[in-house]
Coordinates of C-alpha atoms in Angstrom, one line a residue:
M1 CA 92.6 110.7 90.7
K2 CA 93.8 110.9 94.3
Q3 CA 91.2 108.3 95.3
V4 CA 92.6 105.8 92.6
Y5 CA 96.1 106.4 93.9
V6 CA 95.4 105.9 97.6
C7 CA 93.4 102.7 96.7
F8 CA 96.5 101.5 94.7
I9 CA 98.8 102.1 97.6
A10 CA 96.4 100.6 100.2
V11 CA 95.8 97.4 98.3
L12 CA 99.5 97.0 97.4
L13 CA 100.7 97.4 101.1
Y14 CA 97.8 95.4 102.7
N15 CA 98.6 92.4 100.5
T16 CA 102.2 92.5 101.6
A17 CA 101.0 92.4 105.2
A18 CA 102.8 95.6 105.9
A19 CA 100.4 98.4 105.5
Q20 CA 96.8 99.4 106.1
T21 CA 95.2 96.8 108.5
F22 CA 91.7 97.1 109.8
E23 CA 90.1 95.8 112.9
Q24 CA 86.6 97.1 113.4
T25 CA 87.3 100.9 113.8
Q26 CA 91.2 100.5 114.4
V27 CA 93.5 101.3 111.5
I28 CA 97.3 100.3 111.4
T29 CA 99.3 102.0 108.8
T30 CA 103.0 101.3 108.1
A31 CA 105.4 101.9 105.2
V32 CA 108.1 99.9 103.5
P33 CA 106.5 96.6 103.0
S34 CA 109.7 94.7 102.3
L35 CA 110.7 95.0 106.0
Q36 CA 108.0 92.4 106.8
V37 CA 108.8 90.0 103.9
P38 CA 110.6 87.0 105.5
V39 CA 114.0 86.5 104.0
D40 CA 115.5 83.3 105.6
T41 CA 114.6 80.4 103.5
R42 CA 115.5 77.8 106.1
A43 CA 113.1 79.4 108.6
G44 CA 110.6 79.6 105.7
G45 CA 110.2 75.9 105.7
M46 CA 109.6 75.9 109.4
G47 CA 106.7 78.3 109.5
E48 CA 109.0 81.4 109.8
A49 CA 110.4 80.1 113.2
G50 CA 114.0 81.3 113.0
I51 CA 114.8 83.4 115.9
A52 CA 116.3 80.7 118.1
I53 CA 117.4 78.0 115.5
S54 CA 121.1 77.4 115.0
A55 CA 123.1 80.2 113.4
D56 CA 124.1 80.6 109.7
V57 CA 124.5 83.6 107.4
N58 CA 120.8 84.2 107.2
S59 CA 120.8 85.0 110.9
V60 CA 121.6 88.5 110.0
F61 CA 117.9 88.9 108.8
V62 CA 116.2 87.1 111.8
N63 CA 118.5 87.3 114.9
R64 CA 121.9 88.8 114.3
A65 CA 123.2 87.9 117.8
K66 CA 123.4 84.3 116.8
T67 CA 126.4 85.0 114.5
A68 CA 128.5 85.2 117.6
F69 CA 128.1 81.5 118.1
A70 CA 128.3 80.5 114.6
T71 CA 130.3 77.4 114.0
N72 CA 131.7 78.6 110.6
G73 CA 134.2 81.3 110.5
G74 CA 132.1 83.3 107.9
G75 CA 129.6 82.9 105.1
I76 CA 127.7 84.4 102.2
G77 CA 124.1 83.8 101.6
V78 CA 121.8 84.6 98.6
N79 CA 118.1 84.3 98.8
Y80 CA 115.4 84.9 96.0
I81 CA 111.8 85.0 96.9
P82 CA 108.9 85.4 94.2
W83 CA 106.3 87.3 96.3
L84 CA 102.6 87.7 95.8
R85 CA 102.6 86.5 92.2
D86 CA 98.8 86.5 92.3
V87 CA 98.9 90.3 92.9
A88 CA 101.8 91.4 90.7
P89 CA 103.7 88.9 88.4
G90 CA 107.0 90.7 88.6
M91 CA 107.1 91.0 92.4
Y92 CA 110.2 89.6 94.1
L93 CA 112.6 90.0 97.0
A94 CA 116.4 89.3 96.3
S95 CA 118.9 89.6 99.1
L96 CA 122.7 89.2 99.6
A97 CA 124.2 88.8 103.1
G98 CA 127.7 88.0 104.5
Y99 CA 129.4 87.8 107.9
T100 CA 132.8 86.9 109.2
T101 CA 134.1 86.3 112.8
I102 CA 136.8 88.9 114.0
G103 CA 137.9 87.1 117.1
E104 CA 136.5 84.8 119.7
G105 CA 132.8 85.4 120.1
Q106 CA 132.6 88.4 117.7
A107 CA 131.2 88.7 114.2
V108 CA 130.5 91.6 111.8
S109 CA 127.9 91.3 109.0
A110 CA 126.3 93.2 106.2
S111 CA 123.4 92.7 103.9
V112 CA 121.5 94.1 101.1
R113 CA 117.8 93.6 100.1
Y114 CA 116.2 94.8 96.8
F115 CA 112.3 94.5 96.7
N116 CA 110.8 94.9 93.3
L117 CA 107.0 95.4 93.4
G118 CA 106.5 94.9 89.8
N119 CA 104.8 97.5 87.5
F120 CA 101.5 99.3 88.2
E121 CA 99.4 101.6 86.0
L122 CA 98.2 104.9 88.0
R123 CA 94.9 106.1 86.3
D124 CA 92.5 108.8 87.4
N125 CA 88.8 108.5 87.9
S126 CA 88.0 108.5 84.2
G127 CA 90.6 105.8 83.4
T128 CA 93.3 108.1 81.8
L129 CA 96.7 106.8 82.4
L130 CA 98.7 109.1 84.6
Q131 CA 101.9 107.1 85.1
T132 CA 103.3 103.6 85.1
S133 CA 104.9 103.1 88.5
H134 CA 107.7 100.8 89.4
P135 CA 107.8 100.5 93.2
N136 CA 110.9 99.3 94.8
D137 CA 112.7 99.2 98.1
L138 CA 116.5 99.1 98.8
L139 CA 117.6 98.0 102.3
L140 CA 121.4 98.3 103.3
D141 CA 122.5 96.8 106.7
L142 CA 125.6 96.8 108.8
G143 CA 125.8 94.8 112.0
Y144 CA 127.9 93.5 114.9
A145 CA 127.4 90.6 117.4
R146 CA 129.4 89.8 120.5
A147 CA 129.2 87.1 123.1
L148 CA 129.0 88.3 126.5
S149 CA 129.5 84.9 128.0
D150 CA 129.7 81.2 126.8
K151 CA 125.9 81.3 126.6
L152 CA 124.6 84.8 125.9
S153 CA 125.2 87.2 123.0
L154 CA 124.1 90.6 121.8
G155 CA 123.6 91.9 118.3
I156 CA 123.0 95.3 116.8
A157 CA 122.5 96.6 113.3
L158 CA 121.9 99.9 111.5
R159 CA 119.8 100.0 108.4
Y160 CA 119.5 102.5 105.6
I161 CA 116.1 102.4 103.8
R162 CA 115.2 103.8 100.5
S163 CA 111.5 103.2 99.4
S164 CA 109.9 104.4 96.2
L165 CA 106.2 103.9 95.4
A166 CA 106.0 106.5 92.6
T167 CA 108.2 109.2 91.2
G168 CA 107.4 112.8 90.0
K169 CA 104.0 114.5 89.8
V170 CA 100.8 112.4 89.8
G171 CA 97.9 114.7 89.3
S172 CA 98.4 117.5 91.8
V173 CA 100.8 115.7 94.2
S174 CA 104.5 115.2 93.8
Y175 CA 106.0 112.0 95.0
K176 CA 109.6 111.1 95.8
P177 CA 111.5 108.2 97.2
G178 CA 111.1 108.0 101.1
K179 CA 114.4 107.5 103.1
A180 CA 114.7 106.4 106.7
I181 CA 117.2 105.0 109.1
A182 CA 116.5 102.0 111.5
A183 CA 118.1 99.8 113.9
D184 CA 117.7 96.2 115.2
I185 CA 118.7 94.9 118.7
S186 CA 118.9 91.3 119.3
M187 CA 119.7 88.8 122.1
F188 CA 120.5 85.0 121.9
Y189 CA 120.8 82.4 124.7
N190 CA 122.8 79.4 123.7
G191 CA 122.2 76.6 126.0
A192 CA 123.2 73.9 123.6
N193 CA 126.3 71.7 124.2
A194 CA 129.3 71.4 121.9
K195 CA 127.3 69.0 119.5
G196 CA 124.4 71.4 119.2
E197 CA 122.0 69.6 121.5
G198 CA 120.0 71.6 123.9
F199 CA 117.8 74.6 124.5
T200 CA 118.2 78.0 122.7
A201 CA 116.1 81.2 122.8
G202 CA 116.2 84.8 121.5
V203 CA 114.6 88.2 121.5
V204 CA 114.7 90.6 118.7
A205 CA 113.6 94.3 118.4
S206 CA 113.8 95.3 114.7
N207 CA 113.0 98.2 112.5
L208 CA 113.2 100.8 115.4
G209 CA 113.7 103.9 113.4
T210 CA 112.5 107.3 112.0
K211 CA 109.2 107.8 110.1
I212 CA 109.2 107.9 106.4
S213 CA 107.3 110.0 103.8
Y214 CA 106.7 109.7 100.0
I215 CA 105.7 113.3 99.6
D216 CA 106.8 116.8 100.9
N217 CA 104.2 117.0 103.6
V218 CA 106.1 116.4 106.8
A219 CA 102.7 115.7 108.6
A220 CA 102.2 112.7 106.4
K221 CA 105.0 110.6 107.6
E222 CA 104.3 106.9 108.1
F223 CA 105.6 104.5 110.8
L224 CA 108.1 101.8 109.8
P225 CA 106.9 98.2 110.7
A226 CA 108.7 97.9 114.1
N227 CA 108.6 94.5 115.5
L228 CA 109.3 92.7 118.8
G229 CA 109.9 88.9 118.4
A230 CA 110.7 86.1 120.9
G231 CA 111.7 82.5 120.0
A232 CA 112.8 79.3 121.6
A233 CA 114.1 76.1 120.1
Y234 CA 115.3 72.7 121.4
T235 CA 117.6 70.2 119.5
W236 CA 117.8 66.6 120.1
I237 CA 120.6 64.4 118.7
P238 CA 119.2 60.8 119.3
A239 CA 122.1 59.3 117.2
E240 CA 125.1 60.5 115.7
Q241 CA 123.6 61.1 112.2
H242 CA 120.2 62.3 113.4
R243 CA 119.2 65.7 114.5
I244 CA 115.8 67.1 115.3
T245 CA 114.9 70.7 116.1
A246 CA 111.5 72.1 117.3
A247 CA 111.1 75.9 117.4
V248 CA 108.4 78.4 118.0
D249 CA 108.4 82.2 117.6
I250 CA 105.9 85.0 118.6
N251 CA 106.1 88.4 116.8
K252 CA 104.4 91.7 117.8
L253 CA 103.9 94.5 115.5
L254 CA 105.0 97.7 117.4
V255 CA 102.8 100.2 115.6
P256 CA 99.7 101.8 117.3
A257 CA 96.2 101.5 116.0
M258 CA 94.2 104.5 115.3
Q259 CA 91.6 104.8 118.0
P260 CA 88.0 105.9 117.5
G261 CA 87.9 109.7 117.7
D262 CA 91.5 110.2 116.6
S263 CA 92.0 112.3 113.5
I264 CA 94.6 111.3 110.8
A265 CA 96.7 114.2 111.9
D266 CA 96.6 113.2 115.6
Y267 CA 97.8 109.7 114.4
H268 CA 100.6 111.1 112.3
N269 CA 101.8 113.3 115.1
T270 CA 102.4 110.4 117.5
S271 CA 106.1 110.2 118.2
V272 CA 108.0 107.0 117.4
L273 CA 109.0 106.4 121.0
S274 CA 105.5 106.7 122.4
S275 CA 104.1 104.6 119.5
Y276 CA 106.0 101.5 120.8
G277 CA 104.1 101.7 124.1
K278 CA 100.8 102.4 122.6
A279 CA 101.2 99.4 120.1
F280 CA 100.5 96.9 122.9
S281 CA 96.9 97.9 122.8
N282 CA 96.5 96.3 119.4
K283 CA 96.3 92.5 118.6
M284 CA 98.9 92.3 115.9
Y285 CA 100.6 89.0 116.7
R286 CA 102.0 86.4 114.6
Y287 CA 102.9 82.8 115.6
S288 CA 105.3 80.3 114.0
F289 CA 105.8 76.7 114.8
G290 CA 108.5 74.6 113.0
L291 CA 110.2 71.2 113.0
E292 CA 113.5 70.3 111.3
Y293 CA 115.0 66.8 110.7
T294 CA 118.7 66.6 109.6
F295 CA 120.5 63.4 108.5
N296 CA 124.2 63.2 108.5
N297 CA 124.5 67.0 108.3
Q298 CA 123.7 66.7 104.6
F299 CA 119.9 66.5 104.2
S300 CA 117.2 68.4 106.1
A301 CA 113.5 68.0 105.8
R302 CA 111.3 70.8 107.5
T303 CA 107.7 71.6 108.1
G304 CA 105.9 74.2 110.1
Y305 CA 102.7 76.3 110.5
L306 CA 102.4 80.1 110.4
L307 CA 99.4 81.7 112.1
E308 CA 98.3 85.2 111.7
Q309 CA 95.0 87.0 112.5
K310 CA 92.8 87.9 109.7
N311 CA 93.6 91.6 110.3
N312 CA 97.3 91.1 110.4
G313 CA 98.1 89.7 107.1
N314 CA 96.1 86.4 107.3
R315 CA 99.0 84.3 106.2
N316 CA 97.9 81.2 107.8
G317 CA 99.1 77.9 106.4
L318 CA 101.4 74.9 106.4
T319 CA 105.0 75.3 105.2
V320 CA 107.5 72.6 104.1
G321 CA 111.1 72.8 103.1
I322 CA 114.2 70.8 102.3
G323 CA 118.0 71.6 102.7
L324 CA 120.9 70.0 101.0
Q325 CA 124.4 70.4 102.1
Y326 CA 127.6 69.5 100.0
K327 CA 131.0 70.5 101.4
V328 CA 130.8 74.3 101.8
C329 CA 127.6 74.8 99.8
A330 CA 123.9 74.5 101.1
L331 CA 120.8 74.8 99.1
N332 CA 117.4 75.6 100.8
I333 CA 113.9 75.6 99.3
A334 CA 110.7 76.4 101.1
Y335 CA 107.2 76.2 100.1
F336 CA 104.0 77.9 101.6
A337 CA 100.9 75.7 100.9
S338 CA 97.5 77.1 99.7
T339 CA 94.8 78.3 102.0
G340 CA 91.4 79.4 101.0
N341 CA 89.6 79.3 97.7
G342 CA 88.7 81.9 95.2
V343 CA 88.5 85.4 96.6
T344 CA 89.4 84.0 100.1
R345 CA 92.6 82.5 98.8
N346 CA 95.9 83.7 100.4
P347 CA 97.8 85.7 97.9
V348 CA 101.1 84.2 99.1
S349 CA 99.8 80.6 98.8
N350 CA 101.7 78.1 96.7
S351 CA 104.8 80.3 96.8
L352 CA 108.4 78.9 96.5
R353 CA 111.5 80.4 98.1
F354 CA 115.0 79.7 97.2
G355 CA 118.3 80.1 99.2
V356 CA 122.0 79.3 98.7
I357 CA 124.6 79.5 101.5
F358 CA 128.4 79.4 101.0
N359 CA 130.3 78.6 104.3
L360 CA 133.8 80.3 104.0
G361 CA 135.7 78.8 106.9
K362 CA 135.6 76.7 110.1
G363 CA 135.5 78.5 113.5
E364 CA 137.4 77.3 116.5

């Protein structure tokens, strides 16, 4: 039974690009898969390149420091992301976020994410049904951003995490929801002029927090998928009604790999702080390239490419997206194109994402 349950967890988390990853003899294990599911639908159409593009309410998921330079006085955003429908038809991520300015160059924000992983039957080696599991994650954020100058801002956020893979006793093991606390630290450089034309850049360290466990064994605590990202973008305005943005992001998973000769106990005993330094010995990088064309601040067409190593999720493929702006409301749709065929087909291929933004007021 235990082997069946472990396989269920491994397959589930691997396909969400957030858990067991193998590179020859190296193993990387993280928990809370929803922390690596991208939320910003606008960036989703640009190959997930969102760290340095212009600010909106979904910046709270990508680079919160940008909200200090937001041109609107506040906003509310809703995103719905059907996720891995080839694996579990009921899997989705829903999010709600909001921010408001509280003075010149300052903004406070909050968000909630709910990740429903669908329904899974847990069976023992003889096929007997032990439990129908309903895995889910709940993430609550509070954040603050402040401009340090007319070009540089910092952002911080605190996150409460509640993650449930199974409940009650399964065989001889009792499972419980895992709980953890994490933080994000972000920086944004705004070199664009008053019209929004120019160079922007950002750096984000996210999911820096405690370990999490789904059982009472304190030695079995898993790392959160801590991440270090950097991005740059440039916006051209060749004519009053035309705007073009090119962006690139690089993300590094800050979780160490299990080295040959290490025991599982040694790996779990690695402290969180030392794990960040050890993580640079692995090769878990993700590259994002994106383009956006906007006409008359009302219609946007986007495309991009997401590149991941085979052992780091393997979400390689072309993305496209559109955005429609009408008064205070904006609708964004993103599509991830198919890669591979048959058993090599990417499980997130041919997936749509939807987002709506309501801008609540003009800034100064």
